[in-house]
Short mmCIF file of C-alpha atoms in Angstrom, two decimals:
data_model
loop_
_atom_site.label_atom_id
_atom_site.label_comp_id
_atom_site.label_asym_id
_atom_site.label_seq_id
_atom_site.Cartn_x
_atom_site.Cartn_y
_atom_site.Cartn_z
CA MET A 272 80.29 100.14 118.30
CA LYS A 273 81.28 96.50 117.86
CA VAL A 274 84.61 96.03 116.08
CA LEU A 275 84.44 92.99 113.78
CA TRP A 276 88.09 93.04 112.75
CA LYS A 277 91.15 95.17 113.31
CA PRO A 278 94.49 94.96 111.46
CA HIS A 279 97.62 94.16 113.43
CA LYS A 280 100.25 96.82 113.76
CA GLY A 281 103.12 96.44 111.35
CA GLN A 282 102.88 94.71 107.99
CA GLN A 283 99.12 94.14 107.91
CA THR A 284 98.47 97.83 108.59
CA ARG A 285 101.16 98.80 106.08
CA ALA A 286 99.54 96.70 103.35
CA LEU A 287 96.07 98.14 103.96
CA SER A 288 97.25 101.76 104.09
CA GLN A 289 98.94 101.95 100.69
CA PRO A 290 97.94 105.05 98.70
CA ASP A 291 95.95 104.93 95.46
CA SER A 292 99.12 105.80 93.54
CA VAL A 293 100.38 102.23 94.11
CA PHE A 294 98.59 100.07 91.55
CA GLU A 295 99.79 96.55 92.50
CA ILE A 296 100.20 95.51 96.14
CA ALA A 297 101.78 92.12 96.87
CA PHE A 298 101.34 91.00 100.48
CA GLY A 299 102.73 87.81 101.93
CA GLY A 300 105.61 85.46 102.40
CA SER A 301 105.24 82.76 105.04
CA ARG A 302 102.23 80.72 106.03
CA GLY A 303 99.98 82.26 108.71
CA GLY A 304 100.96 85.87 108.06
CA GLY A 305 97.39 87.20 108.15
CA LYS A 306 97.06 87.58 104.37
CA SER A 307 93.51 86.30 103.84
CA SER A 308 91.89 88.45 106.53
CA ALA A 309 93.77 91.49 105.19
CA GLY A 310 92.45 90.75 101.69
CA ILE A 311 88.87 90.54 102.93
CA ALA A 312 89.21 93.87 104.71
CA TYR A 313 90.91 95.43 101.69
CA LEU A 314 87.86 94.98 99.45
CA LEU A 315 85.69 96.91 101.90
CA LYS A 316 87.54 100.10 100.95
CA GLY A 317 85.27 101.77 98.44
CA THR A 318 82.04 99.84 99.02
CA GLU A 319 80.26 103.07 99.99
CA ASP A 320 80.44 104.12 96.32
CA PRO A 321 77.44 102.69 94.38
CA GLY A 322 79.60 102.28 91.27
CA PHE A 323 82.22 100.16 93.04
CA THR A 324 82.89 96.68 91.60
CA GLY A 325 85.22 94.35 93.47
CA LEU A 326 86.38 90.90 92.41
CA VAL A 327 88.14 88.21 94.42
CA ILE A 328 89.88 85.34 92.65
CA ARG A 329 90.87 81.99 94.16
CA ARG A 330 92.46 79.04 92.38
CA ASN A 331 89.61 76.55 92.85
CA HIS A 332 86.03 76.31 94.08
CA SER A 333 86.81 74.80 97.50
CA ASP A 334 89.26 77.60 98.35
CA LEU A 335 86.71 80.17 97.18
CA ARG A 336 83.98 78.66 99.35
CA GLN A 337 86.19 78.94 102.44
CA TRP A 338 86.98 82.58 101.61
CA ILE A 339 83.25 83.38 101.30
CA ASP A 340 82.59 81.82 104.72
CA GLU A 341 85.28 84.04 106.29
CA ALA A 342 84.07 87.14 104.42
CA ARG A 343 80.51 86.70 105.68
CA GLN A 344 81.80 87.28 109.22
CA ILE A 345 82.97 90.78 108.20
CA TYR A 346 80.56 91.72 105.39
CA VAL A 347 77.62 91.63 107.81
CA HIS A 348 75.66 94.36 106.00
CA ALA A 349 75.99 92.78 102.57
CA LYS A 350 73.57 90.39 100.93
CA LEU A 351 75.11 87.19 99.52
CA THR A 352 73.52 85.67 96.40
CA GLY A 353 74.47 83.52 93.42
CA LYS A 354 77.02 80.82 92.63
CA PRO A 355 79.82 81.87 92.68
CA GLY A 356 78.76 84.27 95.38
CA ILE A 357 78.09 87.99 94.93
CA PHE A 358 78.14 90.36 97.94
CA GLU A 359 75.80 93.33 97.40
CA PHE A 360 76.12 96.26 99.83
CA PRO A 361 73.41 98.77 100.80
CA SER A 362 75.11 101.43 98.65
CA GLY A 363 74.72 99.24 95.55
CA ALA A 364 78.42 98.32 95.46
CA LYS A 365 79.16 94.69 94.60
CA ILE A 366 81.97 92.24 95.26
CA TYR A 367 82.02 89.28 92.88
CA THR A 368 83.84 86.01 93.52
CA GLY A 369 85.43 83.72 90.95
CA HIS A 370 87.88 80.86 90.52
CA LEU A 371 90.34 79.82 87.84
CA LYS A 372 89.35 76.23 87.17
CA ASP A 373 90.77 76.11 83.63
CA ALA A 374 92.79 78.09 81.08
CA ASP A 375 89.67 79.81 79.66
CA ALA A 376 88.84 81.20 83.11
CA TYR A 377 91.45 83.94 82.72
CA THR A 378 89.48 85.58 79.90
CA GLN A 379 86.01 85.31 81.45
CA PHE A 380 86.32 88.79 82.99
CA GLN A 381 87.31 90.57 79.77
CA GLY A 382 85.12 93.61 79.27
CA TRP A 383 84.46 94.07 82.98
CA ASN A 384 85.20 97.31 84.83
CA ILE A 385 86.80 96.00 88.03
CA THR A 386 87.54 98.77 90.50
CA ARG A 387 89.48 96.64 92.99
CA LEU A 388 90.87 93.16 92.30
CA LEU A 389 91.92 90.74 95.03
CA ILE A 390 93.86 87.63 93.97
CA GLU A 391 94.43 85.09 96.74
CA GLU A 392 97.56 82.90 96.45
CA LEU A 393 98.89 84.59 93.33
CA THR A 394 101.76 82.10 92.97
CA GLN A 395 99.22 79.41 92.06
CA ILE A 396 98.77 81.17 88.70
CA PRO A 397 101.37 79.46 86.47
CA ARG A 398 102.10 82.22 83.93
CA GLU A 399 102.50 85.97 84.18
CA GLU A 400 100.54 86.24 80.92
CA ASP A 401 97.47 84.81 82.68
CA TYR A 402 97.81 87.38 85.46
CA LEU A 403 98.05 90.20 82.92
CA LYS A 404 94.80 89.03 81.32
CA LEU A 405 93.07 89.57 84.66
CA LEU A 406 94.87 92.87 85.18
CA SER A 407 93.56 94.25 81.87
CA SER A 408 90.04 94.54 83.34
CA VAL A 409 91.09 96.63 86.36
CA ARG A 410 89.80 100.12 85.59
CA SER A 411 87.46 102.52 87.31
CA THR A 412 84.24 104.20 86.20
CA CYS A 413 83.48 105.53 89.68
CA GLY A 414 85.19 107.74 92.27
CA ILE A 415 87.47 104.95 93.55
CA ALA A 416 90.92 104.56 92.00
CA PRO A 417 91.62 101.14 90.42
CA GLN A 418 93.99 98.91 92.36
CA VAL A 419 95.14 95.29 92.74
CA PHE A 420 95.83 93.49 96.02
CA THR A 421 97.47 90.06 95.91
CA THR A 422 98.47 87.56 98.58
CA MET A 423 101.18 84.95 98.06
CA ASN A 424 103.56 82.32 99.39
CA PRO A 425 106.81 81.16 97.77
CA GLY A 426 107.01 77.61 96.49
CA ASN A 427 104.03 77.36 94.14
CA VAL A 428 103.97 77.02 90.36
CA GLY A 429 104.15 80.77 89.67
CA SER A 430 106.80 81.67 92.24
CA ARG A 431 109.50 82.59 89.74
CA TRP A 432 107.53 85.08 87.67
CA VAL A 433 106.02 86.64 90.83
CA LYS A 434 109.48 87.01 92.33
CA ALA A 435 110.72 88.66 89.12
CA ARG A 436 107.71 90.99 88.72
CA TRP A 437 107.98 92.41 92.24
CA LYS A 438 111.81 92.26 92.20
CA ILE A 439 111.80 90.28 95.42
CA GLY A 440 115.33 89.99 96.71
CA SER A 441 116.74 92.58 94.31
CA THR A 442 114.95 95.71 95.57
CA PRO A 443 114.10 96.70 99.18
CA PRO A 444 110.69 95.47 100.42
CA ASN A 445 108.06 97.88 101.75
CA LYS A 446 109.11 100.43 99.15
CA ALA A 447 107.11 101.10 95.97
CA PHE A 448 108.88 101.21 92.62
CA LYS A 449 107.70 102.31 89.20
CA ASP A 450 107.30 99.97 86.23
CA PRO A 451 109.57 101.40 83.48
CA ILE A 452 107.01 100.74 80.73
CA SER A 453 103.56 101.35 82.23
CA GLY A 454 104.70 103.93 84.77
CA ARG A 455 102.48 102.32 87.40
CA LYS A 456 103.83 101.59 90.87
CA ARG A 457 103.96 98.24 92.63
CA ILE A 458 105.13 97.19 96.08
CA TYR A 459 106.01 93.98 97.90
CA ILE A 460 105.18 93.86 101.62
CA PRO A 461 106.56 90.71 103.31
CA SER A 462 104.67 89.07 106.15
CA THR A 463 105.42 86.08 108.38
CA ILE A 464 103.54 84.37 111.16
CA ASP A 465 105.44 86.63 113.57
CA ASP A 466 103.34 89.49 112.14
CA ASN A 467 100.14 87.68 113.16
CA PRO A 468 100.03 87.61 116.99
CA THR A 469 96.40 86.41 116.96
CA LEU A 470 97.32 83.10 115.31
CA LYS A 471 100.42 82.67 117.47
CA GLU A 472 98.27 83.13 120.58
CA LEU A 473 95.38 80.89 119.50
CA ASP A 474 97.50 78.11 117.95
CA PRO A 475 101.10 78.19 119.24
CA ASN A 476 101.62 74.62 118.03
CA TYR A 477 101.30 75.80 114.43
CA VAL A 478 104.49 77.82 114.86
CA ASN A 479 106.21 74.69 116.20
CA TYR A 480 104.92 72.75 113.19
CA LEU A 481 106.41 75.29 110.77
CA ASP A 482 109.71 75.24 112.66
CA SER A 483 109.83 71.43 112.44
CA LEU A 484 109.49 71.25 108.65
CA PRO A 485 112.43 70.00 106.57
CA GLU A 486 114.25 72.34 104.22
CA PRO A 487 113.39 74.00 101.91
CA LEU A 488 109.79 73.95 103.22
CA ARG A 489 110.77 75.55 106.51
CA SER A 490 112.54 78.45 104.82
CA MET A 491 109.60 79.06 102.48
CA TRP A 492 106.64 78.48 104.81
CA ARG A 493 108.09 79.72 108.12
CA LEU A 494 110.40 82.51 106.96
CA GLY A 495 108.87 83.45 103.59
CA ASP A 496 112.22 82.95 101.88
CA TRP A 497 111.98 83.36 98.09
CA SER A 498 115.58 82.36 97.41
CA VAL A 499 114.86 78.64 97.88
CA LEU A 500 112.12 77.65 95.45
CA GLN A 501 111.00 74.05 95.75
CA GLY A 502 110.68 71.62 92.89
CA ALA A 503 112.86 73.26 90.21
CA TYR A 504 113.21 70.56 87.56
CA PHE A 505 116.40 71.71 85.86
CA SER A 506 118.12 72.62 89.12
CA GLU A 507 121.60 72.15 87.62
CA PHE A 508 121.05 74.81 84.95
CA ASN A 509 123.22 77.83 85.67
CA SER A 510 123.71 80.67 83.21
CA ALA A 511 127.26 81.12 84.48
CA TYR A 512 128.15 77.67 83.09
CA HIS A 513 125.59 76.90 80.42
CA VAL A 514 125.54 80.24 78.57
CA MET A 515 128.68 81.41 76.80
CA SER A 516 129.77 83.62 73.95
CA GLU A 517 130.23 82.22 70.46
CA GLU A 518 133.96 82.84 70.73
CA GLU A 519 134.22 80.75 73.90
CA ALA A 520 132.00 78.02 72.44
CA ARG A 521 134.21 77.66 69.36
CA LYS A 522 137.11 76.71 71.61
CA ILE A 523 135.22 73.60 72.75
CA GLY A 524 133.71 72.41 69.47
CA TYR A 525 131.05 74.82 68.23
CA GLY A 526 131.03 75.73 64.55
CA ARG A 527 133.01 72.80 63.18
CA GLU A 528 132.12 71.83 59.63
CA GLU A 529 131.54 68.18 60.57
CA ASN A 530 129.07 68.97 63.40
CA THR A 531 125.51 67.69 63.02
CA ARG A 532 122.58 70.11 63.26
CA PHE A 533 118.95 69.61 64.26
CA ILE A 534 115.81 71.70 64.71
CA GLY A 535 113.20 70.88 67.35
CA GLY A 536 109.77 72.50 66.97
CA ASP A 537 106.74 72.85 69.27
CA TRP A 538 103.69 74.14 67.42
CA GLY A 539 101.26 76.67 68.85
CA TYR A 540 98.82 79.25 67.54
CA SER A 541 97.15 80.91 70.54
CA ALA A 542 99.94 79.51 72.69
CA PRO A 543 103.50 80.29 71.54
CA PHE A 544 105.24 78.21 68.87
CA CYS A 545 108.95 77.61 69.37
CA PHE A 546 111.78 76.23 67.21
CA GLU A 547 115.20 75.57 68.75
CA PHE A 548 118.29 75.22 66.52
CA VAL A 549 120.82 72.72 67.91
CA GLU A 550 124.36 71.76 66.89
CA VAL A 551 126.21 68.65 68.15
CA SER A 552 129.99 68.20 68.16
CA SER A 553 131.93 64.93 67.89
CA GLU A 554 132.34 64.96 71.69
CA GLY A 555 128.55 64.87 72.06
CA ARG A 556 128.45 68.48 73.24
CA VAL A 557 125.16 70.28 72.41
CA PHE A 558 125.03 73.96 71.41
CA VAL A 559 121.75 75.88 71.04
CA TYR A 560 122.58 78.53 68.45
CA ASP A 561 119.24 80.04 67.37
CA GLU A 562 115.57 80.23 68.28
CA LEU A 563 112.30 81.25 66.63
CA THR A 564 109.23 82.04 68.73
CA GLY A 565 105.90 83.78 68.22
CA LYS A 566 102.16 83.21 68.11
CA GLU A 567 99.06 83.58 65.94
CA LYS A 568 100.78 82.93 62.63
CA HIS A 569 99.75 80.57 59.84
CA PRO A 570 101.87 77.38 59.77
CA MET A 571 103.12 78.08 56.26
CA GLU A 572 104.27 81.54 57.35
CA VAL A 573 106.12 79.98 60.29
CA GLY A 574 107.72 77.40 57.98
CA GLU A 575 108.99 80.18 55.75
CA LEU A 576 110.45 82.01 58.76
CA VAL A 577 112.29 78.85 59.84
CA SER A 578 113.60 78.44 56.27
CA GLN A 579 114.91 82.01 56.34
CA ARG A 580 116.77 81.32 59.59
CA ILE A 581 118.37 78.24 58.07
CA ALA A 582 119.49 80.23 55.03
CA ARG A 583 120.88 82.98 57.23
CA HIS A 584 123.17 80.57 59.05
CA GLY A 585 124.16 78.74 55.87
CA LYS A 586 124.39 75.42 57.70
CA SER A 587 122.81 72.19 56.53
CA ILE A 588 120.20 70.63 58.83
CA ASN A 589 120.36 66.88 59.39
CA MET A 590 116.80 66.58 60.70
CA THR A 591 113.81 68.68 61.77
CA LEU A 592 111.71 67.15 64.58
CA LEU A 593 108.15 68.18 65.43
CA ASP A 594 105.53 67.15 67.96
CA PRO A 595 103.82 64.05 66.44
CA ALA A 596 100.44 65.73 67.01
CA CYS A 597 101.32 68.05 64.10
CA TRP A 598 100.53 65.17 61.72
CA ILE A 599 96.87 65.01 62.76
CA ARG A 600 94.79 65.93 59.72
CA ASN A 601 93.23 69.35 60.01
CA PRO A 602 93.07 69.49 63.83
CA ILE A 603 90.98 72.68 63.72
CA SER A 604 87.95 70.89 62.23
CA TYR A 605 88.80 67.34 63.25
CA ARG A 606 85.93 64.95 62.43
CA LYS A 607 83.87 67.75 60.90
CA GLU A 608 84.13 66.83 57.23
CA GLU A 609 80.87 68.57 56.46
CA THR A 610 82.33 72.01 57.20
CA SER A 611 83.76 74.11 54.38
CA MET A 612 87.07 74.51 56.19
CA TYR A 613 87.81 70.77 56.27
CA SER A 614 91.11 69.74 54.71
CA ASP A 615 93.22 66.60 54.67
CA ALA A 616 96.33 68.74 55.26
CA SER A 617 97.95 68.70 58.69
CA ILE A 618 99.98 71.35 60.52
CA ALA A 619 103.12 69.47 59.48
CA HIS A 620 102.13 69.61 55.80
CA ALA A 621 101.39 73.32 56.04
CA LEU A 622 104.72 74.01 57.74
CA GLN A 623 106.48 72.30 54.85
CA GLY A 624 104.94 74.54 52.20
CA ASP A 625 105.73 73.53 48.60
CA LYS A 626 106.62 69.82 48.43
CA THR A 627 109.18 70.45 45.71
CA ARG A 628 111.04 72.98 47.87
CA PRO A 629 110.09 72.23 51.50
CA PHE A 630 110.73 74.86 54.16
CA LEU A 631 111.77 72.34 56.83
CA PRO A 632 114.54 69.94 55.75
CA ASN A 633 114.17 66.23 56.60
CA LEU A 634 111.00 66.76 58.64
CA MET A 635 110.10 63.85 60.95
CA PRO A 636 107.74 63.21 63.90
CA ALA A 637 109.75 63.43 67.12
CA ASN A 638 110.02 60.79 69.80
CA ASN A 639 107.48 62.14 72.27
CA ASN A 640 108.66 60.27 75.36
CA ARG A 641 108.64 63.08 77.89
CA VAL A 642 110.51 61.51 80.78
CA ASN A 643 113.30 60.14 78.58
CA GLY A 644 113.64 63.53 76.92
CA TRP A 645 113.93 65.36 80.24
CA SER A 646 116.48 62.81 81.43
CA ARG A 647 118.53 63.43 78.30
CA ILE A 648 118.54 67.19 78.96
CA LEU A 649 119.42 66.72 82.64
CA GLN A 650 122.28 64.41 81.73
CA LEU A 651 123.72 67.00 79.34
CA MET A 652 123.36 69.78 81.91
CA ARG A 653 125.35 67.96 84.56
CA VAL A 654 128.53 69.89 85.29
CA LYS A 655 131.78 68.04 85.97
CA GLU A 656 134.87 69.53 87.56
CA ASP A 657 137.62 70.62 85.17
CA SER A 658 135.42 69.87 82.16
CA PRO A 659 133.27 72.14 79.96
CA PRO A 660 129.50 71.55 80.14
CA ASN A 661 127.87 69.38 77.50
CA PHE A 662 124.85 71.68 77.13
CA ILE A 663 125.51 75.26 76.04
CA ILE A 664 123.30 78.13 74.89
CA ILE A 665 125.17 80.61 72.70
CA LYS A 666 124.77 83.96 74.45
CA GLY A 667 121.88 85.99 73.05
CA SER A 668 120.73 83.24 70.67
CA ALA A 669 117.81 81.71 72.63
CA PRO A 670 116.44 84.18 75.21
CA TYR A 671 113.05 82.45 75.50
CA LEU A 672 114.63 79.07 76.27
CA GLN A 673 117.16 80.61 78.65
CA LYS A 674 114.35 82.37 80.54
CA THR A 675 111.98 79.41 80.81
CA ILE A 676 114.41 76.59 81.70
CA PRO A 677 114.80 77.78 85.33
CA GLU A 678 111.01 78.25 85.62
CA MET A 679 110.20 74.59 85.03
CA ILE A 680 109.05 72.68 88.10
CA GLN A 681 108.18 69.07 88.86
CA ASP A 682 104.67 67.73 88.46
CA GLU A 683 103.29 67.13 91.95
CA LYS A 684 101.62 63.84 90.98
CA ARG A 685 104.43 62.64 88.71
CA PRO A 686 107.74 64.09 89.95
CA GLU A 687 109.77 62.61 87.08
CA ASP A 688 107.80 64.80 84.64
CA LEU A 689 107.37 68.56 84.27
CA ASP A 690 104.28 70.44 85.38
CA THR A 691 102.42 70.84 82.07
CA THR A 692 100.76 74.09 83.16
CA MET A 693 104.10 75.88 82.82
CA ASP A 694 105.38 77.84 79.83
CA ASP A 695 107.15 74.73 78.50
CA HIS A 696 107.18 75.33 74.72
CA GLY A 697 110.91 76.05 74.61
CA VAL A 698 111.95 72.98 76.57
CA ASP A 699 109.50 70.84 74.58
CA ALA A 700 111.14 71.97 71.32
CA LEU A 701 114.55 71.23 72.83
CA ARG A 702 113.38 67.79 73.96
CA TYR A 703 112.13 66.89 70.48
CA ALA A 704 115.53 67.73 69.02
CA LEU A 705 117.65 66.06 71.71
CA ASN A 706 115.67 62.82 71.59
CA HIS A 707 117.18 62.31 68.12
CA THR A 708 120.57 64.03 68.12
CA GLU A 709 123.62 62.04 67.11
CA ALA A 710 127.24 63.12 67.45
CA PRO A 711 129.19 63.15 64.18
CA MET A 712 132.06 60.77 63.52
CA GLU A 713 135.32 62.34 64.63
CA VAL A 714 137.20 63.56 61.57
CA VAL A 715 140.65 61.99 61.19
CA LYS A 716 142.84 64.22 59.04
CA PRO A 717 145.31 62.38 56.72
CA LYS A 718 148.96 62.74 57.64
CA THR A 719 151.29 64.73 55.45
CA LYS A 720 154.36 63.13 53.83
CA ASP A 721 156.62 64.94 56.29
CA GLN A 722 154.62 63.56 59.25
CA VAL A 723 154.87 60.00 57.88
CA ALA A 724 158.64 60.36 57.31
CA TYR A 725 159.13 61.77 60.80
CA GLU A 726 157.21 58.89 62.41
CA ARG A 727 159.33 56.37 60.47
CA LEU A 728 162.47 58.00 61.83
CA LEU A 729 161.13 57.70 65.37
CA ASN A 730 159.87 54.13 64.88
CA PRO A 731 161.99 52.46 62.18
CA GLU A 732 160.87 49.07 60.84
CA PRO A 733 163.19 46.15 61.76
CA GLU A 734 165.55 44.82 59.07
CA ASN A 735 164.34 41.98 56.83
CA TRP A 736 160.75 42.69 57.96
CA THR A 737 158.00 41.73 55.48
CA TYR A 738 154.26 41.43 55.33
CA THR A 739 154.46 37.88 53.91
CA TRP A 740 155.32 34.71 55.78
CA ARG A 741 158.42 32.76 54.71
CA LYS A 742 159.03 29.14 55.42
#
């Protein structure tokens, strides 16, 4: 019998021999570790069952086309039809192919019964939420247990959430662990080019190429090192410096009566909305002291929630800044005046509520210059020796912002900007506020009579001294 493909001993065999009790298998690390061929072989498991439905996902159409060409060399008994391609096996089992060309692509498989899901290059998916949308369709109506197999490399847009989900670096690899909420098991199986002797034999120069790369590319692509993630935008952010308790923050200016206070808001309905509450001391030090996030709420309801937060703190707000797009009239039915839902009101108007008692004090469109806003945040984050940081998150006050700041990465085509596919609602809200913040005038307290008398004793005026000139 002709053998079309055989897994290498070690990590490739380990990945393909995981039991059905492990629901999510993450395989990969460095470039050239034999991930793609393992994924193709993985989907063959179960194709003898006529009720089996497999699905492979790639980021774009060109990557998918290359995967199909490789799969055809192994799926020799399957018939390939359709665009994107569908492999149909003699048993009646099918393997579908798909790509994630836009944000809506993540929901196109809702309602499917996917027995086995293969996601190639998982770290190219920017948000964990998008991955979970795909995961929701993995269920079985046949005799094969549902399971997910993913391949990955560090360094792409989704590296941080993937690293966190599989606890890479914090738990031992090659050992399954149970999710505390779902109870399902997942495992991370690392693989490098050293685990792929076929590639090393056929193309030894590729190993030399990987070894010649500059850092951090070499560590990521040659060694599969997840501790050095490329392109982090706010690389100076460190929770050890930039997050502190309210008690510590008060020692360096937080909570003073004369401090100015601002709210920055990024609107979203299906995507999250986010409002960051910011206080600025006379030294120009910025404190984030509260946060409001959520989704799928009416703007007026959100405005009322913001108003309740303001009342809870009992601090006056100098200005509320929103994305200028919030002033577009009725964006839901824009240019559809014939529809019954048309209204001249904008999101900003709805957020305000009653004009006589507006929810958001001193509401203004924010300066939407992205690069200048990011530069302002970076400048504040810079840590100097023997000096407290100028950007501080009060501990426990803004968990969403604290989580997403380290996840932001540079845009590949415009490195001075953020990658807009990231979960950037928190940093956008922060940017809107910080583009307008002003430090208060330093309060000079009047001297007491005793202080004035004491200073006169130390610095007595000369005799015969007068304010007027004498000839």
